[in-house]
Amino acid sequence: MTIKISEKLKLRPFKLSDVKSLTYHANNKNVWKNLTDLFPHPYTEDDAEKFIESVKDFIPPTVFAVVYEENVIGSIGLSVSNKESKLCCDIGFWIGEEFWNRGIISASIKKVIAYCFQTFTDCDCISATVFAENKGSIKALEKAGLERVQFAEKAILKAGDKKDIYFY
């Protein structure tokens, strides 16, 4: 299953052949600092292989490789759960630093939201959490149509520091 965004850009499930390009873009401290501590740094080929093995066979797919000119440059995915009698889909994403500020993630978010509502017809909400200092992801979420609904001060521990977050 592939979601086409443009001639050069698509979303698709991960394959084991993605290990090298995934590792290349994920092993970046500037990418890592905007993600929770579940995302390792340094990011090794072993990390990439374990991640791909854990998500490649999801049916329906909920985690996608962001692919530019046949190279994996990031990841976007949904976590589907029941919250307060609602089916809610949390969206998470990252993209390699050399692809920041090109509109790739906001376009990907829009496509994944459309996919979510089409695939999970009982879904009542889409949500995302972002570090308050992550201006790029904030811009991408808002450009994709999500609205900021809450602020939480010092709500997440990142590398030993308490970080402020926004909920969308």
PDB file of N, CA and C in Angstrom, residues 88-163:
ATOM      1  N   CYS A  88      -9.284   7.293  19.163  1.00  0.00           N
ATOM      2  CA  CYS A  88      -8.414   8.423  18.866  1.00  0.00           C
ATOM      3  C   CYS A  88      -7.142   7.923  18.198  1.00  0.00           C
ATOM      4  N   CYS A  89      -6.683   8.654  17.213  1.00  0.00           N
ATOM      5  CA  CYS A  89      -5.441   8.319  16.509  1.00  0.00           C
ATOM      6  C   CYS A  89      -4.420   9.408  16.772  1.00  0.00           C
ATOM      7  N   ASP A  90      -3.351   9.051  17.458  1.00  0.00           N
ATOM      8  CA  ASP A  90      -2.250   9.979  17.697  1.00  0.00           C
ATOM      9  C   ASP A  90      -1.295   9.874  16.522  1.00  0.00           C
ATOM     10  N   ILE A  91      -0.849  11.012  16.033  1.00  0.00           N
ATOM     11  CA  ILE A  91       0.062  11.033  14.902  1.00  0.00           C
ATOM     12  C   ILE A  91       1.444  11.461  15.384  1.00  0.00           C
ATOM     13  N   GLY A  92       2.460  10.788  14.891  1.00  0.00           N
ATOM     14  CA  GLY A  92       3.839  11.121  15.217  1.00  0.00           C
ATOM     15  C   GLY A  92       4.674  11.065  13.948  1.00  0.00           C
ATOM     16  N   PHE A  93       5.735  11.842  13.919  1.00  0.00           N
ATOM     17  CA  PHE A  93       6.525  11.921  12.694  1.00  0.00           C
ATOM     18  C   PHE A  93       7.906  12.498  12.968  1.00  0.00           C
ATOM     19  N   TRP A  94       8.793  12.268  12.027  1.00  0.00           N
ATOM     20  CA  TRP A  94      10.087  12.939  11.981  1.00  0.00           C
ATOM     21  C   TRP A  94      10.581  12.866  10.539  1.00  0.00           C
ATOM     22  N   ILE A  95      11.490  13.747  10.214  1.00  0.00           N
ATOM     23  CA  ILE A  95      12.072  13.771   8.873  1.00  0.00           C
ATOM     24  C   ILE A  95      13.535  14.188   8.989  1.00  0.00           C
ATOM     25  N   GLY A  96      14.365  13.680   8.092  1.00  0.00           N
ATOM     26  CA  GLY A  96      15.783  14.019   8.093  1.00  0.00           C
ATOM     27  C   GLY A  96      15.999  15.524   7.973  1.00  0.00           C
ATOM     28  N   GLU A  97      17.007  16.011   8.670  1.00  0.00           N
ATOM     29  CA  GLU A  97      17.226  17.460   8.767  1.00  0.00           C
ATOM     30  C   GLU A  97      17.373  18.134   7.402  1.00  0.00           C
ATOM     31  N   GLU A  98      18.004  17.484   6.453  1.00  0.00           N
ATOM     32  CA  GLU A  98      18.195  18.134   5.155  1.00  0.00           C
ATOM     33  C   GLU A  98      16.882  18.337   4.393  1.00  0.00           C
ATOM     34  N   PHE A  99      15.781  17.770   4.903  1.00  0.00           N
ATOM     35  CA  PHE A  99      14.474  17.921   4.268  1.00  0.00           C
ATOM     36  C   PHE A  99      13.526  18.811   5.069  1.00  0.00           C
ATOM     37  N   TRP A 100      14.041  19.455   6.115  1.00  0.00           N
ATOM     38  CA  TRP A 100      13.219  20.353   6.916  1.00  0.00           C
ATOM     39  C   TRP A 100      12.803  21.576   6.081  1.00  0.00           C
ATOM     40  N   ASN A 101      11.656  22.128   6.422  1.00  0.00           N
ATOM     41  CA  ASN A 101      11.146  23.373   5.835  1.00  0.00           C
ATOM     42  C   ASN A 101      10.877  23.283   4.333  1.00  0.00           C
ATOM     43  N   ARG A 102      10.475  22.106   3.879  1.00  0.00           N
ATOM     44  CA  ARG A 102      10.117  21.934   2.465  1.00  0.00           C
ATOM     45  C   ARG A 102       8.638  21.576   2.286  1.00  0.00           C
ATOM     46  N   GLY A 103       7.885  21.520   3.379  1.00  0.00           N
ATOM     47  CA  GLY A 103       6.465  21.186   3.292  1.00  0.00           C
ATOM     48  C   GLY A 103       6.193  19.696   3.194  1.00  0.00           C
ATOM     49  N   ILE A 104       7.230  18.878   3.297  1.00  0.00           N
ATOM     50  CA  ILE A 104       7.081  17.427   3.148  1.00  0.00           C
ATOM     51  C   ILE A 104       6.254  16.837   4.280  1.00  0.00           C
ATOM     52  N   ILE A 105       6.558  17.233   5.506  1.00  0.00           N
ATOM     53  CA  ILE A 105       5.838  16.645   6.642  1.00  0.00           C
ATOM     54  C   ILE A 105       4.405  17.147   6.701  1.00  0.00           C
ATOM     55  N   SER A 106       4.151  18.417   6.453  1.00  0.00           N
ATOM     56  CA  SER A 106       2.759  18.893   6.492  1.00  0.00           C
ATOM     57  C   SER A 106       1.934  18.194   5.413  1.00  0.00           C
ATOM     58  N   ALA A 107       2.494  17.974   4.224  1.00  0.00           N
ATOM     59  CA  ALA A 107       1.780  17.228   3.177  1.00  0.00           C
ATOM     60  C   ALA A 107       1.555  15.781   3.607  1.00  0.00           C
ATOM     61  N   SER A 108       2.552  15.202   4.265  1.00  0.00           N
ATOM     62  CA  SER A 108       2.435  13.821   4.756  1.00  0.00           C
ATOM     63  C   SER A 108       1.377  13.708   5.844  1.00  0.00           C
ATOM     64  N   ILE A 109       1.334  14.679   6.743  1.00  0.00           N
ATOM     65  CA  ILE A 109       0.328  14.687   7.811  1.00  0.00           C
ATOM     66  C   ILE A 109      -1.074  14.704   7.207  1.00  0.00           C
ATOM     67  N   LYS A 110      -1.292  15.565   6.232  1.00  0.00           N
ATOM     68  CA  LYS A 110      -2.611  15.653   5.587  1.00  0.00           C
ATOM     69  C   LYS A 110      -3.012  14.312   4.987  1.00  0.00           C
ATOM     70  N   LYS A 111      -2.083  13.659   4.293  1.00  0.00           N
ATOM     71  CA  LYS A 111      -2.385  12.367   3.664  1.00  0.00           C
ATOM     72  C   LYS A 111      -2.666  11.288   4.707  1.00  0.00           C
ATOM     73  N   VAL A 112      -1.905  11.282   5.795  1.00  0.00           N
ATOM     74  CA  VAL A 112      -2.095  10.269   6.839  1.00  0.00           C
ATOM     75  C   VAL A 112      -3.412  10.508   7.579  1.00  0.00           C
ATOM     76  N   ILE A 113      -3.794  11.752   7.778  1.00  0.00           N
ATOM     77  CA  ILE A 113      -5.082  12.032   8.403  1.00  0.00           C
ATOM     78  C   ILE A 113      -6.218  11.513   7.521  1.00  0.00           C
ATOM     79  N   ALA A 114      -6.149  11.787   6.230  1.00  0.00           N
ATOM     80  CA  ALA A 114      -7.174  11.287   5.305  1.00  0.00           C
ATOM     81  C   ALA A 114      -7.206   9.760   5.328  1.00  0.00           C
ATOM     82  N   TYR A 115      -6.026   9.135   5.312  1.00  0.00           N
ATOM     83  CA  TYR A 115      -5.933   7.670   5.386  1.00  0.00           C
ATOM     84  C   TYR A 115      -6.551   7.162   6.685  1.00  0.00           C
ATOM     85  N   CYS A 116      -6.274   7.845   7.779  1.00  0.00           N
ATOM     86  CA  CYS A 116      -6.777   7.432   9.091  1.00  0.00           C
ATOM     87  C   CYS A 116      -8.301   7.388   9.098  1.00  0.00           C
ATOM     88  N   PHE A 117      -8.929   8.464   8.658  1.00  0.00           N
ATOM     89  CA  PHE A 117     -10.393   8.506   8.682  1.00  0.00           C
ATOM     90  C   PHE A 117     -11.017   7.525   7.693  1.00  0.00           C
ATOM     91  N   GLN A 118     -10.321   7.246   6.613  1.00  0.00           N
ATOM     92  CA  GLN A 118     -10.808   6.271   5.636  1.00  0.00           C
ATOM     93  C   GLN A 118     -10.662   4.844   6.162  1.00  0.00           C
ATOM     94  N   THR A 119      -9.566   4.574   6.845  1.00  0.00           N
ATOM     95  CA  THR A 119      -9.246   3.219   7.308  1.00  0.00           C
ATOM     96  C   THR A 119      -9.907   2.892   8.637  1.00  0.00           C
ATOM     97  N   PHE A 120      -9.874   3.828   9.551  1.00  0.00           N
ATOM     98  CA  PHE A 120     -10.436   3.649  10.885  1.00  0.00           C
ATOM     99  C   PHE A 120     -11.710   4.487  10.961  1.00  0.00           C
ATOM    100  N   THR A 121     -12.773   3.963  10.396  1.00  0.00           N
ATOM    101  CA  THR A 121     -14.006   4.742  10.227  1.00  0.00           C
ATOM    102  C   THR A 121     -14.649   5.148  11.545  1.00  0.00           C
ATOM    103  N   ASP A 122     -14.288   4.492  12.641  1.00  0.00           N
ATOM    104  CA  ASP A 122     -14.804   4.866  13.960  1.00  0.00           C
ATOM    105  C   ASP A 122     -13.948   5.934  14.638  1.00  0.00           C
ATOM    106  N   CYS A 123     -12.891   6.376  13.984  1.00  0.00           N
ATOM    107  CA  CYS A 123     -11.983   7.361  14.584  1.00  0.00           C
ATOM    108  C   CYS A 123     -12.725   8.673  14.817  1.00  0.00           C
ATOM    109  N   ASP A 124     -12.669   9.150  16.062  1.00  0.00           N
ATOM    110  CA  ASP A 124     -13.326  10.388  16.452  1.00  0.00           C
ATOM    111  C   ASP A 124     -12.381  11.581  16.506  1.00  0.00           C
ATOM    112  N   CYS A 125     -11.076  11.311  16.609  1.00  0.00           N
ATOM    113  CA  CYS A 125     -10.156  12.435  16.750  1.00  0.00           C
ATOM    114  C   CYS A 125      -8.749  12.061  16.295  1.00  0.00           C
ATOM    115  N   ILE A 126      -8.019  13.080  15.904  1.00  0.00           N
ATOM    116  CA  ILE A 126      -6.601  12.981  15.585  1.00  0.00           C
ATOM    117  C   ILE A 126      -5.895  13.883  16.588  1.00  0.00           C
ATOM    118  N   SER A 127      -4.828  13.408  17.162  1.00  0.00           N
ATOM    119  CA  SER A 127      -4.091  14.243  18.104  1.00  0.00           C
ATOM    120  C   SER A 127      -2.596  14.111  17.856  1.00  0.00           C
ATOM    121  N   ALA A 128      -1.863  15.087  18.364  1.00  0.00           N
ATOM    122  CA  ALA A 128      -0.404  15.067  18.278  1.00  0.00           C
ATOM    123  C   ALA A 128       0.137  15.830  19.477  1.00  0.00           C
ATOM    124  N   THR A 129       1.318  15.435  19.908  1.00  0.00           N
ATOM    125  CA  THR A 129       2.022  16.106  20.996  1.00  0.00           C
ATOM    126  C   THR A 129       3.377  16.540  20.458  1.00  0.00           C
ATOM    127  N   VAL A 130       3.776  17.756  20.795  1.00  0.00           N
ATOM    128  CA  VAL A 130       5.037  18.289  20.274  1.00  0.00           C
ATOM    129  C   VAL A 130       5.723  19.113  21.362  1.00  0.00           C
ATOM    130  N   PHE A 131       7.060  19.043  21.391  1.00  0.00           N
ATOM    131  CA  PHE A 131       7.814  19.899  22.299  1.00  0.00           C
ATOM    132  C   PHE A 131       7.555  21.357  21.916  1.00  0.00           C
ATOM    133  N   ALA A 132       7.340  22.205  22.908  1.00  0.00           N
ATOM    134  CA  ALA A 132       7.017  23.610  22.658  1.00  0.00           C
ATOM    135  C   ALA A 132       8.128  24.333  21.900  1.00  0.00           C
ATOM    136  N   GLU A 133       9.342  23.866  22.010  1.00  0.00           N
ATOM    137  CA  GLU A 133      10.464  24.519  21.309  1.00  0.00           C
ATOM    138  C   GLU A 133      10.647  24.018  19.868  1.00  0.00           C
ATOM    139  N   ASN A 134       9.860  23.024  19.455  1.00  0.00           N
ATOM    140  CA  ASN A 134       9.993  22.434  18.120  1.00  0.00           C
ATOM    141  C   ASN A 134       9.148  23.216  17.112  1.00  0.00           C
ATOM    142  N   LYS A 135       9.669  24.350  16.702  1.00  0.00           N
ATOM    143  CA  LYS A 135       8.920  25.266  15.825  1.00  0.00           C
ATOM    144  C   LYS A 135       8.575  24.630  14.478  1.00  0.00           C
ATOM    145  N   GLY A 136       9.451  23.802  13.931  1.00  0.00           N
ATOM    146  CA  GLY A 136       9.191  23.172  12.640  1.00  0.00           C
ATOM    147  C   GLY A 136       7.995  22.240  12.680  1.00  0.00           C
ATOM    148  N   SER A 137       7.914  21.404  13.707  1.00  0.00           N
ATOM    149  CA  SER A 137       6.785  20.483  13.818  1.00  0.00           C
ATOM    150  C   SER A 137       5.493  21.222  14.144  1.00  0.00           C
ATOM    151  N   ILE A 138       5.588  22.272  14.939  1.00  0.00           N
ATOM    152  CA  ILE A 138       4.413  23.090  15.234  1.00  0.00           C
ATOM    153  C   ILE A 138       3.869  23.685  13.934  1.00  0.00           C
ATOM    154  N   LYS A 139       4.755  24.239  13.133  1.00  0.00           N
ATOM    155  CA  LYS A 139       4.351  24.825  11.850  1.00  0.00           C
ATOM    156  C   LYS A 139       3.726  23.762  10.944  1.00  0.00           C
ATOM    157  N   ALA A 140       4.330  22.570  10.897  1.00  0.00           N
ATOM    158  CA  ALA A 140       3.808  21.491  10.044  1.00  0.00           C
ATOM    159  C   ALA A 140       2.415  21.056  10.497  1.00  0.00           C
ATOM    160  N   LEU A 141       2.215  20.902  11.799  1.00  0.00           N
ATOM    161  CA  LEU A 141       0.907  20.496  12.307  1.00  0.00           C
ATOM    162  C   LEU A 141      -0.155  21.548  11.989  1.00  0.00           C
ATOM    163  N   GLU A 142       0.171  22.802  12.205  1.00  0.00           N
ATOM    164  CA  GLU A 142      -0.801  23.866  11.948  1.00  0.00           C
ATOM    165  C   GLU A 142      -1.069  24.020  10.457  1.00  0.00           C
ATOM    166  N   LYS A 143      -0.045  23.879   9.634  1.00  0.00           N
ATOM    167  CA  LYS A 143      -0.221  23.941   8.179  1.00  0.00           C
ATOM    168  C   LYS A 143      -1.111  22.795   7.693  1.00  0.00           C
ATOM    169  N   ALA A 144      -1.041  21.666   8.387  1.00  0.00           N
ATOM    170  CA  ALA A 144      -1.869  20.502   8.028  1.00  0.00           C
ATOM    171  C   ALA A 144      -3.299  20.628   8.567  1.00  0.00           C
ATOM    172  N   GLY A 145      -3.578  21.679   9.339  1.00  0.00           N
ATOM    173  CA  GLY A 145      -4.947  21.923   9.798  1.00  0.00           C
ATOM    174  C   GLY A 145      -5.227  21.559  11.239  1.00  0.00           C
ATOM    175  N   LEU A 146      -4.239  21.080  11.984  1.00  0.00           N
ATOM    176  CA  LEU A 146      -4.479  20.772  13.391  1.00  0.00           C
ATOM    177  C   LEU A 146      -4.425  22.052  14.212  1.00  0.00           C
ATOM    178  N   GLU A 147      -5.181  22.084  15.303  1.00  0.00           N
ATOM    179  CA  GLU A 147      -5.243  23.253  16.165  1.00  0.00           C
ATOM    180  C   GLU A 147      -4.678  22.932  17.544  1.00  0.00           C
ATOM    181  N   ARG A 148      -3.915  23.877  18.066  1.00  0.00           N
ATOM    182  CA  ARG A 148      -3.374  23.730  19.417  1.00  0.00           C
ATOM    183  C   ARG A 148      -4.509  23.815  20.423  1.00  0.00           C
ATOM    184  N   VAL A 149      -4.597  22.823  21.318  1.00  0.00           N
ATOM    185  CA  VAL A 149      -5.690  22.808  22.283  1.00  0.00           C
ATOM    186  C   VAL A 149      -5.223  22.885  23.731  1.00  0.00           C
ATOM    187  N   GLN A 150      -3.941  22.607  23.976  1.00  0.00           N
ATOM    188  CA  GLN A 150      -3.494  22.609  25.363  1.00  0.00           C
ATOM    189  C   GLN A 150      -1.982  22.786  25.432  1.00  0.00           C
ATOM    190  N   PHE A 151      -1.538  23.367  26.527  1.00  0.00           N
ATOM    191  CA  PHE A 151      -0.116  23.526  26.836  1.00  0.00           C
ATOM    192  C   PHE A 151       0.134  22.847  28.175  1.00  0.00           C
ATOM    193  N   ALA A 152       1.223  22.141  28.281  1.00  0.00           N
ATOM    194  CA  ALA A 152       1.600  21.534  29.559  1.00  0.00           C
ATOM    195  C   ALA A 152       3.062  21.876  29.845  1.00  0.00           C
ATOM    196  N   GLU A 153       3.269  22.521  30.973  1.00  0.00           N
ATOM    197  CA  GLU A 153       4.603  22.959  31.359  1.00  0.00           C
ATOM    198  C   GLU A 153       5.380  21.816  32.001  1.00  0.00           C
ATOM    199  N   LYS A 154       6.619  21.640  31.526  1.00  0.00           N
ATOM    200  CA  LYS A 154       7.543  20.634  32.079  1.00  0.00           C
ATOM    201  C   LYS A 154       6.867  19.260  32.195  1.00  0.00           C
ATOM    202  N   ALA A 155       6.233  18.836  31.110  1.00  0.00           N
ATOM    203  CA  ALA A 155       5.396  17.632  31.129  1.00  0.00           C
ATOM    204  C   ALA A 155       6.102  16.358  30.685  1.00  0.00           C
ATOM    205  N   ILE A 156       7.204  16.487  29.965  1.00  0.00           N
ATOM    206  CA  ILE A 156       7.905  15.300  29.459  1.00  0.00           C
ATOM    207  C   ILE A 156       9.382  15.423  29.793  1.00  0.00           C
ATOM    208  N   LEU A 157       9.953  14.324  30.227  1.00  0.00           N
ATOM    209  CA  LEU A 157      11.377  14.275  30.505  1.00  0.00           C
ATOM    210  C   LEU A 157      12.107  13.870  29.228  1.00  0.00           C
ATOM    211  N   LYS A 158      13.025  14.716  28.770  1.00  0.00           N
ATOM    212  CA  LYS A 158      13.822  14.441  27.575  1.00  0.00           C
ATOM    213  C   LYS A 158      15.287  14.579  27.946  1.00  0.00           C
ATOM    214  N   ALA A 159      15.995  13.469  27.874  1.00  0.00           N
ATOM    215  CA  ALA A 159      17.429  13.456  28.177  1.00  0.00           C
ATOM    216  C   ALA A 159      17.721  14.120  29.527  1.00  0.00           C
ATOM    217  N   GLY A 160      16.851  13.877  30.502  1.00  0.00           N
ATOM    218  CA  GLY A 160      17.048  14.390  31.845  1.00  0.00           C
ATOM    219  C   GLY A 160      16.484  15.774  32.098  1.00  0.00           C
ATOM    220  N   ASP A 161      15.991  16.453  31.050  1.00  0.00           N
ATOM    221  CA  ASP A 161      15.416  17.791  31.199  1.00  0.00           C
ATOM    222  C   ASP A 161      13.897  17.725  31.058  1.00  0.00           C
ATOM    223  N   LYS A 162      13.205  18.515  31.885  1.00  0.00           N
ATOM    224  CA  LYS A 162      11.750  18.600  31.761  1.00  0.00           C
ATOM    225  C   LYS A 162      11.408  19.578  30.645  1.00  0.00           C
ATOM    226  N   LYS A 163      10.559  19.115  29.715  1.00  0.00           N
ATOM    227  CA  LYS A 163      10.218  19.907  28.533  1.00  0.00           C
ATOM    228  C   LYS A 163       8.728  20.274  28.531  1.00  0.00           C
TER     229      LYS A 163
END
